[in-house]
JSON list of N, CA and C in Angstrom, two decimals:
[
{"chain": "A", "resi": 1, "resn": "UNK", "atom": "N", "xyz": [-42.12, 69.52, -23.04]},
{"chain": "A", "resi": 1, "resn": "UNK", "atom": "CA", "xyz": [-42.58, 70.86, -22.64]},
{"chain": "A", "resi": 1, "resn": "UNK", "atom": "C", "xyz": [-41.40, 71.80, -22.42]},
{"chain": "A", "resi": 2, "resn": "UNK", "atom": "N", "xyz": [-41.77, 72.91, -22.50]},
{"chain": "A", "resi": 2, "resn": "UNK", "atom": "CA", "xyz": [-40.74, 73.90, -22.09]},
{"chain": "A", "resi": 2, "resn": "UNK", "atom": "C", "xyz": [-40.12, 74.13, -20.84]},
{"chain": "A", "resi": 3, "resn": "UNK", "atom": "N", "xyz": [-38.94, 74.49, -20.57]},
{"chain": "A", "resi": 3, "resn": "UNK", "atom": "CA", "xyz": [-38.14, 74.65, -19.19]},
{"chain": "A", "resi": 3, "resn": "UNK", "atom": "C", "xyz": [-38.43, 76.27, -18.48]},
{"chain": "A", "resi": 4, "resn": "UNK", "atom": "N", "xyz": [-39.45, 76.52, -17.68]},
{"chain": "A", "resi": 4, "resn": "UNK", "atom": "CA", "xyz": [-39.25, 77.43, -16.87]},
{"chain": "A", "resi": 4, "resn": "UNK", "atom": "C", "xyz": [-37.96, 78.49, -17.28]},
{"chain": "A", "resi": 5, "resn": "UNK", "atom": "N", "xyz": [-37.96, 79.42, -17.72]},
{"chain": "A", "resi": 5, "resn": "UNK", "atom": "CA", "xyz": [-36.63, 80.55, -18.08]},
{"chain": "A", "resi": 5, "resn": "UNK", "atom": "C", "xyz": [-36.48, 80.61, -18.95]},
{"chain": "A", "resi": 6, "resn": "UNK", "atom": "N", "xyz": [-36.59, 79.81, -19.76]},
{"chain": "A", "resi": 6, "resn": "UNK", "atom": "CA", "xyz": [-36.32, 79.55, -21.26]},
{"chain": "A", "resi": 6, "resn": "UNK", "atom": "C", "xyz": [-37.12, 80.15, -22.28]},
{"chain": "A", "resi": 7, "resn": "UNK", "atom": "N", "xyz": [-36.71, 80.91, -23.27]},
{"chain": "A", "resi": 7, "resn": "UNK", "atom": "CA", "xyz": [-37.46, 81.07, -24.57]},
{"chain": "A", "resi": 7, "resn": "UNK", "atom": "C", "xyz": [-37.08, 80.78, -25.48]},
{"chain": "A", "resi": 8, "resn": "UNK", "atom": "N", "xyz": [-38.51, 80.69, -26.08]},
{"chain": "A", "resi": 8, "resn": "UNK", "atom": "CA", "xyz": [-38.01, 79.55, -27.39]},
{"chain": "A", "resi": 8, "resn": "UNK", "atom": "C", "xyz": [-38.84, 80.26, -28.49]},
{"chain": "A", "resi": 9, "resn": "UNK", "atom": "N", "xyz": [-37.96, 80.18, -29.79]},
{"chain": "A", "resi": 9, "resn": "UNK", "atom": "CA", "xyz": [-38.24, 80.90, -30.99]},
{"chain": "A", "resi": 9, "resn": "UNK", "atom": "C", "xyz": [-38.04, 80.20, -32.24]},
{"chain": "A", "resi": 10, "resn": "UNK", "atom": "N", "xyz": [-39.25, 79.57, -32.56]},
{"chain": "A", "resi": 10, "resn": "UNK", "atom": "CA", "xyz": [-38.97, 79.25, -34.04]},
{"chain": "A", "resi": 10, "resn": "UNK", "atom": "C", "xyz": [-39.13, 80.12, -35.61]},
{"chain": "A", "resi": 11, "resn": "UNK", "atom": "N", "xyz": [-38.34, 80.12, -36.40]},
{"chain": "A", "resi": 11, "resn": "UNK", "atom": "CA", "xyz": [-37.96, 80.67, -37.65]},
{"chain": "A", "resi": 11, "resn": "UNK", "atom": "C", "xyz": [-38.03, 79.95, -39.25]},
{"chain": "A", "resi": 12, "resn": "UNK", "atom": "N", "xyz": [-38.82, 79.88, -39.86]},
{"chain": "A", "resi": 12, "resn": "UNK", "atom": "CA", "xyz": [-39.93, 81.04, -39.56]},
{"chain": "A", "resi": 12, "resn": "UNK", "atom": "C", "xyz": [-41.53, 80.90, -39.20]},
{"chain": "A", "resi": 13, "resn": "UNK", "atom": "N", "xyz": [-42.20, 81.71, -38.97]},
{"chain": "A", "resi": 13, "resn": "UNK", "atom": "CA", "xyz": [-43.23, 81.23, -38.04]},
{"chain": "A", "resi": 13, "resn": "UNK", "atom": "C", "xyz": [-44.10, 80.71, -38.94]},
{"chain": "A", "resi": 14, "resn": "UNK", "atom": "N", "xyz": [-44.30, 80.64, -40.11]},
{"chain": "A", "resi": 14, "resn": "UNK", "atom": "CA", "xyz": [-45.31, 80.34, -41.25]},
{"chain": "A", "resi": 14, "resn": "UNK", "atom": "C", "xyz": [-45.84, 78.94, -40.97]},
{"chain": "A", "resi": 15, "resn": "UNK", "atom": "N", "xyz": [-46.78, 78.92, -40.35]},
{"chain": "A", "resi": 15, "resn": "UNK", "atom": "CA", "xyz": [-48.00, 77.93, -40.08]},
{"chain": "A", "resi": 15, "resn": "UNK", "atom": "C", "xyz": [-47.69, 76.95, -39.13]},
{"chain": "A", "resi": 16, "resn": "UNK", "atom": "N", "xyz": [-47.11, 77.64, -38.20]},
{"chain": "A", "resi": 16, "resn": "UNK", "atom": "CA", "xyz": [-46.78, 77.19, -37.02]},
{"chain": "A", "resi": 16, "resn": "UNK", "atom": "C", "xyz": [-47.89, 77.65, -36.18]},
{"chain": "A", "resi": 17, "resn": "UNK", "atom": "N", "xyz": [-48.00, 77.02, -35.23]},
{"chain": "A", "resi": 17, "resn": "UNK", "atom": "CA", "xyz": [-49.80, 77.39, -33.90]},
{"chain": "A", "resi": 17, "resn": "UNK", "atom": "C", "xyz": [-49.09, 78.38, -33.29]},
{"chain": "A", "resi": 18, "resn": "UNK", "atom": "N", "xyz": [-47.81, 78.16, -32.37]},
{"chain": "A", "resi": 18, "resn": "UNK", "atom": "CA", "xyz": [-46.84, 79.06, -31.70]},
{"chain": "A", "resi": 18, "resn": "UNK", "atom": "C", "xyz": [-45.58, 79.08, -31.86]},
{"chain": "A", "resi": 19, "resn": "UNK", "atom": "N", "xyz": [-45.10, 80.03, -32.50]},
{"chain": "A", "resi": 19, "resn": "UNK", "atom": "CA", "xyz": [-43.71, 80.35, -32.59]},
{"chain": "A", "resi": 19, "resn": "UNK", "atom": "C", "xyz": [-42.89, 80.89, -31.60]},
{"chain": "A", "resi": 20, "resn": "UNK", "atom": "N", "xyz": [-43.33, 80.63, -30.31]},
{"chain": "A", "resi": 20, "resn": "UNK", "atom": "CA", "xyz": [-42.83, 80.57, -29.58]},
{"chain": "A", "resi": 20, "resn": "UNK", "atom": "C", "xyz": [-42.94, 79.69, -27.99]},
{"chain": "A", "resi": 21, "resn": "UNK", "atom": "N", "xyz": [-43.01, 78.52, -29.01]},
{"chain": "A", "resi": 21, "resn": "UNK", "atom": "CA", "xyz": [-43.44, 77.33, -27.69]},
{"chain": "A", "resi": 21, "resn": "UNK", "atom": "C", "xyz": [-42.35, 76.24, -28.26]},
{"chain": "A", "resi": 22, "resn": "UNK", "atom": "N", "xyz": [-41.95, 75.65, -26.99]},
{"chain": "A", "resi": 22, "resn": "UNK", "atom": "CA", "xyz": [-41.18, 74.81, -26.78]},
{"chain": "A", "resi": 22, "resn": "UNK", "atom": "C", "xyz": [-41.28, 74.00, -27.85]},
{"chain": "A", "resi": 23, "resn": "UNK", "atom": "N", "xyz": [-42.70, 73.36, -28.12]},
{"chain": "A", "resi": 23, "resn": "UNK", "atom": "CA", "xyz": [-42.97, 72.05, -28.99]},
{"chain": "A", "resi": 23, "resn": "UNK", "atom": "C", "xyz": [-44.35, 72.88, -29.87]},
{"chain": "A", "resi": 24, "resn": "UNK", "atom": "N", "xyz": [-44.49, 73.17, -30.87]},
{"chain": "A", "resi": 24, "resn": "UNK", "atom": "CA", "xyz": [-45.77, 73.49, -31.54]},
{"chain": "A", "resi": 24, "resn": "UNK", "atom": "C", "xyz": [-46.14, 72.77, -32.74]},
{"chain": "A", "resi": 25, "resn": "UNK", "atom": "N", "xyz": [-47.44, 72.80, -33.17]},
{"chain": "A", "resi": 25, "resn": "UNK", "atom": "CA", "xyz": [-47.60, 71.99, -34.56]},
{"chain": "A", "resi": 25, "resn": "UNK", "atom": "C", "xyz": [-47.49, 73.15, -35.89]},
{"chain": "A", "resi": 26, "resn": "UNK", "atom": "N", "xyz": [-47.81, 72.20, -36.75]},
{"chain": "A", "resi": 26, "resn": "UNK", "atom": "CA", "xyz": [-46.99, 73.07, -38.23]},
{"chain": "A", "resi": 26, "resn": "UNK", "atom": "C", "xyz": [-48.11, 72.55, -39.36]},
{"chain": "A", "resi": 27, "resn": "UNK", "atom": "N", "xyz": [-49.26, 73.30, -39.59]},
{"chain": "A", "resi": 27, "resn": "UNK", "atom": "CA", "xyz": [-50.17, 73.06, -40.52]},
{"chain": "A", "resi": 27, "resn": "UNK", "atom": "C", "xyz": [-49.80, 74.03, -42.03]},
{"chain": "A", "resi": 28, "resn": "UNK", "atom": "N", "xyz": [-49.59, 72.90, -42.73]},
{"chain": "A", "resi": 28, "resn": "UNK", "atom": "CA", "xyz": [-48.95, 73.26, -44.37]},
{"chain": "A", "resi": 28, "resn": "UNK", "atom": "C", "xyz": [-49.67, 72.39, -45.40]},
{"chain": "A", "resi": 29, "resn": "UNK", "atom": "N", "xyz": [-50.22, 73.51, -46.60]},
{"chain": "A", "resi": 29, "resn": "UNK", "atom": "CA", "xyz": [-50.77, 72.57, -47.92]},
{"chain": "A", "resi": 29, "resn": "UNK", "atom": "C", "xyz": [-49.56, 73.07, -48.77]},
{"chain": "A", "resi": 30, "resn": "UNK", "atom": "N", "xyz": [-49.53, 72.36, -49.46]},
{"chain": "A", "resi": 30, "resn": "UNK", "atom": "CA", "xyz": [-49.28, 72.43, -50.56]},
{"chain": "A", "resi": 30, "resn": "UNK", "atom": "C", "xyz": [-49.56, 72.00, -51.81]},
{"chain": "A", "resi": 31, "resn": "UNK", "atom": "N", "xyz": [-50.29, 72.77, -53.05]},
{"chain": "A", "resi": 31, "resn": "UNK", "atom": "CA", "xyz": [-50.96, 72.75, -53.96]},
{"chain": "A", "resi": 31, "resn": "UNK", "atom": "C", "xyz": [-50.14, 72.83, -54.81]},
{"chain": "A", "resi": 32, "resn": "UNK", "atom": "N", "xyz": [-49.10, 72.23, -55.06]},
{"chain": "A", "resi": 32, "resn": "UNK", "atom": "CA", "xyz": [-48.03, 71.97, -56.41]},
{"chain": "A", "resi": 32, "resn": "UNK", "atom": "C", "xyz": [-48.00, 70.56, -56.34]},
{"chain": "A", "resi": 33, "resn": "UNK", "atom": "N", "xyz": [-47.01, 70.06, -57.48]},
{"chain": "A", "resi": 33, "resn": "UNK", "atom": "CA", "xyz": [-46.85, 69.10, -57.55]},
{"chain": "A", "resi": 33, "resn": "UNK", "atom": "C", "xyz": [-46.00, 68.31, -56.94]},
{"chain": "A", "resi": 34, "resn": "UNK", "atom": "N", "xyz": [-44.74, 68.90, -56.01]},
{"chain": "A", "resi": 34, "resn": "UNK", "atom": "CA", "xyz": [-43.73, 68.31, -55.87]},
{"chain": "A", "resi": 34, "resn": "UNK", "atom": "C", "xyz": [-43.59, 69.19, -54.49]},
{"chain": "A", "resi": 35, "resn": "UNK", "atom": "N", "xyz": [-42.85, 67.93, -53.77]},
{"chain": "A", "resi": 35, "resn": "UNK", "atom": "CA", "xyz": [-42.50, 67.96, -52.70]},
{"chain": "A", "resi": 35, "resn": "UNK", "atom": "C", "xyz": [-42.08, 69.55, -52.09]},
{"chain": "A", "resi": 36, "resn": "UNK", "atom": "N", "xyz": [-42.52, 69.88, -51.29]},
{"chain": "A", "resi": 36, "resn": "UNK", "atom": "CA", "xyz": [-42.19, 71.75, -50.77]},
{"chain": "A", "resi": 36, "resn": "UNK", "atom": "C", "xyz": [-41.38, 71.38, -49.12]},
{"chain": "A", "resi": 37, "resn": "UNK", "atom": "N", "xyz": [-40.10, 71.78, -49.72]},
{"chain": "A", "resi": 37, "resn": "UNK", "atom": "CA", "xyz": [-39.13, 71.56, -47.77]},
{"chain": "A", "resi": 37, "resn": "UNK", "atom": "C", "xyz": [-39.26, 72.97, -47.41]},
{"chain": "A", "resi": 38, "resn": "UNK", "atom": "N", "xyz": [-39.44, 72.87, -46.34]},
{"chain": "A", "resi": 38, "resn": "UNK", "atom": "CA", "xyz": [-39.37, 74.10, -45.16]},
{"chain": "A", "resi": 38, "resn": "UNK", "atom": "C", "xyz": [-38.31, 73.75, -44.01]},
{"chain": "A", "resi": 39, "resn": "UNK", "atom": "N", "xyz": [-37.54, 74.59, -44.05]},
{"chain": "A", "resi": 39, "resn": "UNK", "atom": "CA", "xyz": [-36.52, 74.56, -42.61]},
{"chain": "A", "resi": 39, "resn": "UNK", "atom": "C", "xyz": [-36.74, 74.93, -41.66]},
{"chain": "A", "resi": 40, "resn": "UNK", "atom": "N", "xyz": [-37.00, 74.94, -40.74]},
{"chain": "A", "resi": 40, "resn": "UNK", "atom": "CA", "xyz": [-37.71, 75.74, -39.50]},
{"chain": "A", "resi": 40, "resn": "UNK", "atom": "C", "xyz": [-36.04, 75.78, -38.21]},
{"chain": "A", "resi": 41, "resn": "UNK", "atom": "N", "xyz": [-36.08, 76.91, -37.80]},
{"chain": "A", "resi": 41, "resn": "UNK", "atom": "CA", "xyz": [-34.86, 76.87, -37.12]},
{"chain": "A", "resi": 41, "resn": "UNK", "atom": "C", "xyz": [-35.32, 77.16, -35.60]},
{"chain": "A", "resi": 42, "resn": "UNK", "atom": "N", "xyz": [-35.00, 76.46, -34.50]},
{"chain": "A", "resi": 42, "resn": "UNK", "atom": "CA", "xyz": [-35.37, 76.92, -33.11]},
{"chain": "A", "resi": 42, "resn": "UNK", "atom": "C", "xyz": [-34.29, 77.40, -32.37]},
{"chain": "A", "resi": 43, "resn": "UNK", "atom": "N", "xyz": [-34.33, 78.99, -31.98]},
{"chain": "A", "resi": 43, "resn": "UNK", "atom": "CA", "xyz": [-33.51, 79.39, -31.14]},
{"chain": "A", "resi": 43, "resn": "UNK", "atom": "C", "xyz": [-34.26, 79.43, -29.62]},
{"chain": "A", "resi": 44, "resn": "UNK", "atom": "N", "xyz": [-32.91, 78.57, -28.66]},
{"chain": "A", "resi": 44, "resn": "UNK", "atom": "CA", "xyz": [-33.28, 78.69, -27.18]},
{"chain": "A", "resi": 44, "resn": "UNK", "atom": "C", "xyz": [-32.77, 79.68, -26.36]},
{"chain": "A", "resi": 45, "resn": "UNK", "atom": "N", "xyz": [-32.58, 80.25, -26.21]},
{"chain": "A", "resi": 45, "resn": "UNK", "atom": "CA", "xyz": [-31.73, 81.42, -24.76]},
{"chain": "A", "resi": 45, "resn": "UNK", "atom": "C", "xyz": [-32.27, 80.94, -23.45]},
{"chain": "A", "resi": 46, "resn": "UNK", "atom": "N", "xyz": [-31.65, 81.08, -22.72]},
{"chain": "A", "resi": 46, "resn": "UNK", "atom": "CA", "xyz": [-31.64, 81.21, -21.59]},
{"chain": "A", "resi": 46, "resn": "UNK", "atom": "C", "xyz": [-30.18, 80.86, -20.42]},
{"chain": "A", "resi": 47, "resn": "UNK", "atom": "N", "xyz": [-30.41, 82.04, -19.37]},
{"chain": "A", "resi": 47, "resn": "UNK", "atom": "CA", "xyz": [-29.38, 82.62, -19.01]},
{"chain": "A", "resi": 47, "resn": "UNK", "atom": "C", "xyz": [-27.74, 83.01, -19.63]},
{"chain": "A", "resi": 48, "resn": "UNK", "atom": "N", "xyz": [-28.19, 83.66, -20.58]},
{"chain": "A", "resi": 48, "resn": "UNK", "atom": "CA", "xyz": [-27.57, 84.81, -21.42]},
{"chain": "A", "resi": 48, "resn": "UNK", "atom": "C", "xyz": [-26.86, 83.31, -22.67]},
{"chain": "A", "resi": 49, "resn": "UNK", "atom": "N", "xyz": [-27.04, 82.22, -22.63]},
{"chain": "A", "resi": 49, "resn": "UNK", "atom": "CA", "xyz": [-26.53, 81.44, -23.55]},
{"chain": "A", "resi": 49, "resn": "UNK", "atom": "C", "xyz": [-27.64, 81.38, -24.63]},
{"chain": "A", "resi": 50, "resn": "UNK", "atom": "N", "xyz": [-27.02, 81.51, -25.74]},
{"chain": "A", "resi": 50, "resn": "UNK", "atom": "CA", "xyz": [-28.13, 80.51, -27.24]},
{"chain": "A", "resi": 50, "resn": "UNK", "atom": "C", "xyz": [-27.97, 79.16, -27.84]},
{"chain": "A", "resi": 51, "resn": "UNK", "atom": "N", "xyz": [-28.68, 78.90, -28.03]},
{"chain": "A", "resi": 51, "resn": "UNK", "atom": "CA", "xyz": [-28.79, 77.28, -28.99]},
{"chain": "A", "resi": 51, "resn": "UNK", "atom": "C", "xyz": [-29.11, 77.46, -29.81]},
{"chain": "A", "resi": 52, "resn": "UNK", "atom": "N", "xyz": [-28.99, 76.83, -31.18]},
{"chain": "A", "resi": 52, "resn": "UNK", "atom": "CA", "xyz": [-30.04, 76.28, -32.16]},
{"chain": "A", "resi": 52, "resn": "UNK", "atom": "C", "xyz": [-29.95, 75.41, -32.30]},
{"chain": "A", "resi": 53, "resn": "UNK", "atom": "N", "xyz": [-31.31, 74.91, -33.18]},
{"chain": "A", "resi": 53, "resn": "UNK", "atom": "CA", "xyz": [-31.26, 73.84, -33.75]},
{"chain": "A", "resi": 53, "resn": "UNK", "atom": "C", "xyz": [-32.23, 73.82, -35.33]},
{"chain": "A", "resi": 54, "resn": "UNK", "atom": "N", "xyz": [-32.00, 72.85, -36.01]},
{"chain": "A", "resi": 54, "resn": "UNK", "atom": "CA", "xyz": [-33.03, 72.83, -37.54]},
{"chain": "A", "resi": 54, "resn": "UNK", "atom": "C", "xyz": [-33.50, 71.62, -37.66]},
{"chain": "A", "resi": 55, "resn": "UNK", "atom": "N", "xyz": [-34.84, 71.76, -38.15]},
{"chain": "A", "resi": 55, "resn": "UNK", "atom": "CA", "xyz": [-36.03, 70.72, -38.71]},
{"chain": "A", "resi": 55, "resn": "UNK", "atom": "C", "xyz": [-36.40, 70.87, -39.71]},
{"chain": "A", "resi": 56, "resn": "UNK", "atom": "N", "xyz": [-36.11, 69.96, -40.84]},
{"chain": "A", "resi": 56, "resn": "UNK", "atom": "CA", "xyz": [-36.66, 70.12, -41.74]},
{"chain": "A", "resi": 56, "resn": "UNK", "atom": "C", "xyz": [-38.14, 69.96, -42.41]},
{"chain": "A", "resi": 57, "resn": "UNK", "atom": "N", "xyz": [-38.92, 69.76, -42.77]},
{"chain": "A", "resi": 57, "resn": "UNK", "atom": "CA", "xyz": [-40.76, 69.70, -43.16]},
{"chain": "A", "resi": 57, "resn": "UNK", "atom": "C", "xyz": [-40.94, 69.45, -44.35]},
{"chain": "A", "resi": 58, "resn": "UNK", "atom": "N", "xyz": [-41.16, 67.97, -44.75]},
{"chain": "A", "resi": 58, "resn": "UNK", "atom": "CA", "xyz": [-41.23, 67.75, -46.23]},
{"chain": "A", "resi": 58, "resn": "UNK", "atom": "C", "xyz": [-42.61, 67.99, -46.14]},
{"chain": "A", "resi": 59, "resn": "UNK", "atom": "N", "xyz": [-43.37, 68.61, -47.25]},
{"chain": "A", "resi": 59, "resn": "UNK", "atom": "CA", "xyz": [-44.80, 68.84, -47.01]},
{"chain": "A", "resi": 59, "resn": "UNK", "atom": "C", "xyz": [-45.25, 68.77, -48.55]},
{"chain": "A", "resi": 60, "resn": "UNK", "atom": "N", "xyz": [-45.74, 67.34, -48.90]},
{"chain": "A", "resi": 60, "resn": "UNK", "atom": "CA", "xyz": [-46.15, 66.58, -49.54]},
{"chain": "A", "resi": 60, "resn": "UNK", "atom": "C", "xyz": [-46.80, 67.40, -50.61]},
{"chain": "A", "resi": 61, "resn": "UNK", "atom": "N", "xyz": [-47.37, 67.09, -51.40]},
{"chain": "A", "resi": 61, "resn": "UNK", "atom": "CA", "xyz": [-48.49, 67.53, -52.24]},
{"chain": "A", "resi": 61, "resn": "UNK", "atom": "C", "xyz": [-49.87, 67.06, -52.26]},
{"chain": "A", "resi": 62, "resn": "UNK", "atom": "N", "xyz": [-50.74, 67.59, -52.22]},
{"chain": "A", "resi": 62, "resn": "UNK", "atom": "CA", "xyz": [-52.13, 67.58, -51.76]},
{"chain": "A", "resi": 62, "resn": "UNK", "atom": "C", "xyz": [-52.34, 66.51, -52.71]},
{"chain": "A", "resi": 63, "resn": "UNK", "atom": "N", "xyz": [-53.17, 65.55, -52.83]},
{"chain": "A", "resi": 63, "resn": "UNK", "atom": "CA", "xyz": [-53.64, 64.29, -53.77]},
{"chain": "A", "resi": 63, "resn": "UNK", "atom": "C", "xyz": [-54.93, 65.10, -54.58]},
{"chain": "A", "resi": 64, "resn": "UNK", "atom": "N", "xyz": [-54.74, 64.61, -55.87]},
{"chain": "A", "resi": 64, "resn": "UNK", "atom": "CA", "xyz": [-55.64, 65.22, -57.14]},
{"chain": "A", "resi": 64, "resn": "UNK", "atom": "C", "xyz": [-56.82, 63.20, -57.05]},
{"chain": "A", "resi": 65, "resn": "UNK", "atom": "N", "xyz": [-57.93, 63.85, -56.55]},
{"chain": "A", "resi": 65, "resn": "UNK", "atom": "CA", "xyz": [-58.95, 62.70, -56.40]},
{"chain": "A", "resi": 65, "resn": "UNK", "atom": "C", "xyz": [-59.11, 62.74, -58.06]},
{"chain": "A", "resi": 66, "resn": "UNK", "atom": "N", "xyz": [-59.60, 61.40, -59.05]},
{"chain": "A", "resi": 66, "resn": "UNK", "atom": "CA", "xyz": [-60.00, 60.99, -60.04]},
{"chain": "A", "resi": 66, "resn": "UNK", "atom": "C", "xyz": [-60.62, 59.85, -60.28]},
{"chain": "A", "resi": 67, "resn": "UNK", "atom": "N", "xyz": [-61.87, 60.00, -59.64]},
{"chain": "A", "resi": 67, "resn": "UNK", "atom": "CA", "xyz": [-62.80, 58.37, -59.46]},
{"chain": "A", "resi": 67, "resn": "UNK", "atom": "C", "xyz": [-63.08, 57.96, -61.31]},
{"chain": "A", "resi": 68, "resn": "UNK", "atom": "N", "xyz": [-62.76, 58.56, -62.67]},
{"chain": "A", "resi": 68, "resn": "UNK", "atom": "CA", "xyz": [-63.09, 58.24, -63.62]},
{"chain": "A", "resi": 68, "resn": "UNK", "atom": "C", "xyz": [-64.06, 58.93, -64.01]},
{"chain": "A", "resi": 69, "resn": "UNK", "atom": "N", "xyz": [-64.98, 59.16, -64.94]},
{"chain": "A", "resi": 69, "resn": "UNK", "atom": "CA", "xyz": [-65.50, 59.91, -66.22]},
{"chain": "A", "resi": 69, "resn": "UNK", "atom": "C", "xyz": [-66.55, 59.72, -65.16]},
{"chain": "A", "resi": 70, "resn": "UNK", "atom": "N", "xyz": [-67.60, 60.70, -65.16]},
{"chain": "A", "resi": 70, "resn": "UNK", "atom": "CA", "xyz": [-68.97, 60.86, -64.83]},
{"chain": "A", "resi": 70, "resn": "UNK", "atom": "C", "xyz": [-69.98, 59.58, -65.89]},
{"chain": "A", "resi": 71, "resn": "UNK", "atom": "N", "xyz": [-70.68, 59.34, -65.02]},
{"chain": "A", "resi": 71, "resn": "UNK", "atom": "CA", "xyz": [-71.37, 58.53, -65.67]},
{"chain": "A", "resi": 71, "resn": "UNK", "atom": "C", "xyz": [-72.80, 58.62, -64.79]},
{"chain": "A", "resi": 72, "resn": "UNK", "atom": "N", "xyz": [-73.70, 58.66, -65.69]},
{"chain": "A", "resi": 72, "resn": "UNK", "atom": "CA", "xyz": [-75.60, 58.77, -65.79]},
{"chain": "A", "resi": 72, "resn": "UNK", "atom": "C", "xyz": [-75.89, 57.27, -65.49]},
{"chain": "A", "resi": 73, "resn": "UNK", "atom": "N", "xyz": [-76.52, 57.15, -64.14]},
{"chain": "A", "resi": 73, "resn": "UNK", "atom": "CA", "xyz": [-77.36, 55.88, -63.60]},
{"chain": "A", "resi": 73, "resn": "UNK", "atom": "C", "xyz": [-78.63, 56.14, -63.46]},
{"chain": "A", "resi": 74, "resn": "UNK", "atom": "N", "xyz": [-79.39, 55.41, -64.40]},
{"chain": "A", "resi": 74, "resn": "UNK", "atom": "CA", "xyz": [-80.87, 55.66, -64.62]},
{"chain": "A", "resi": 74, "resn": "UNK", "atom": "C", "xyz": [-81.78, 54.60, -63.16]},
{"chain": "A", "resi": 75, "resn": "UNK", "atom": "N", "xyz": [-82.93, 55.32, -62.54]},
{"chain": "A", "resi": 75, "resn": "UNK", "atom": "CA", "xyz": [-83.91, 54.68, -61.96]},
{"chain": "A", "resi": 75, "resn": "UNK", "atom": "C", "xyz": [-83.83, 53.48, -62.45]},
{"chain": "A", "resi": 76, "resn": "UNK", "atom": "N", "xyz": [-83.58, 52.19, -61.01]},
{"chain": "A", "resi": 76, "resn": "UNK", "atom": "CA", "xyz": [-83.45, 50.86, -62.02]},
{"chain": "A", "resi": 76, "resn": "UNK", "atom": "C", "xyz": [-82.41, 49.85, -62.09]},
{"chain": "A", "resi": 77, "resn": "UNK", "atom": "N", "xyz": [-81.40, 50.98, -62.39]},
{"chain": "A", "resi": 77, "resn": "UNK", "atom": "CA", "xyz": [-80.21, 50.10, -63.09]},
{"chain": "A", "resi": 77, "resn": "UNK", "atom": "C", "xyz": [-79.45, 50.49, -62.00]}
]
């Protein structure tokens, strides 16, 4: 959790819940084929000092479902 005084800023905010919380989650599709990295950078301040730090986000590629050719099942069979 976050420290009382402290603000916290992540960069950039793109599908982050809060970009400005200590710890937040990071909901990402990606509809290509190949792996999509995102850097996300967190700046801390507090009492007139800064930090950073970086996370990187490998964010996979969505799975293409293919159960095989349609096929006709008659009453029966």
């Amino acid at each position: 959790p976050g420290i009382p005084g402290y603000t916290y800023t992540w960069f950039p905010p793109t599908g982050l819940a809060n970009p400005n919380a200590a710890q937040t989650t990071v909901t990402l599709v990606n509809y290509g084929t190949i792996g999509l990295f995102i850097t996300y950078v967190l700046t801390v301040t507090a009492d007139g000092c800064v930090n950073t730090d970086t996370v990187v986000v490998n964010v996979k590629p969505t799975p293409v479902l293919a159960a095989g050719p349609d096929v006709t099942i008659c009453t029966g069979n």
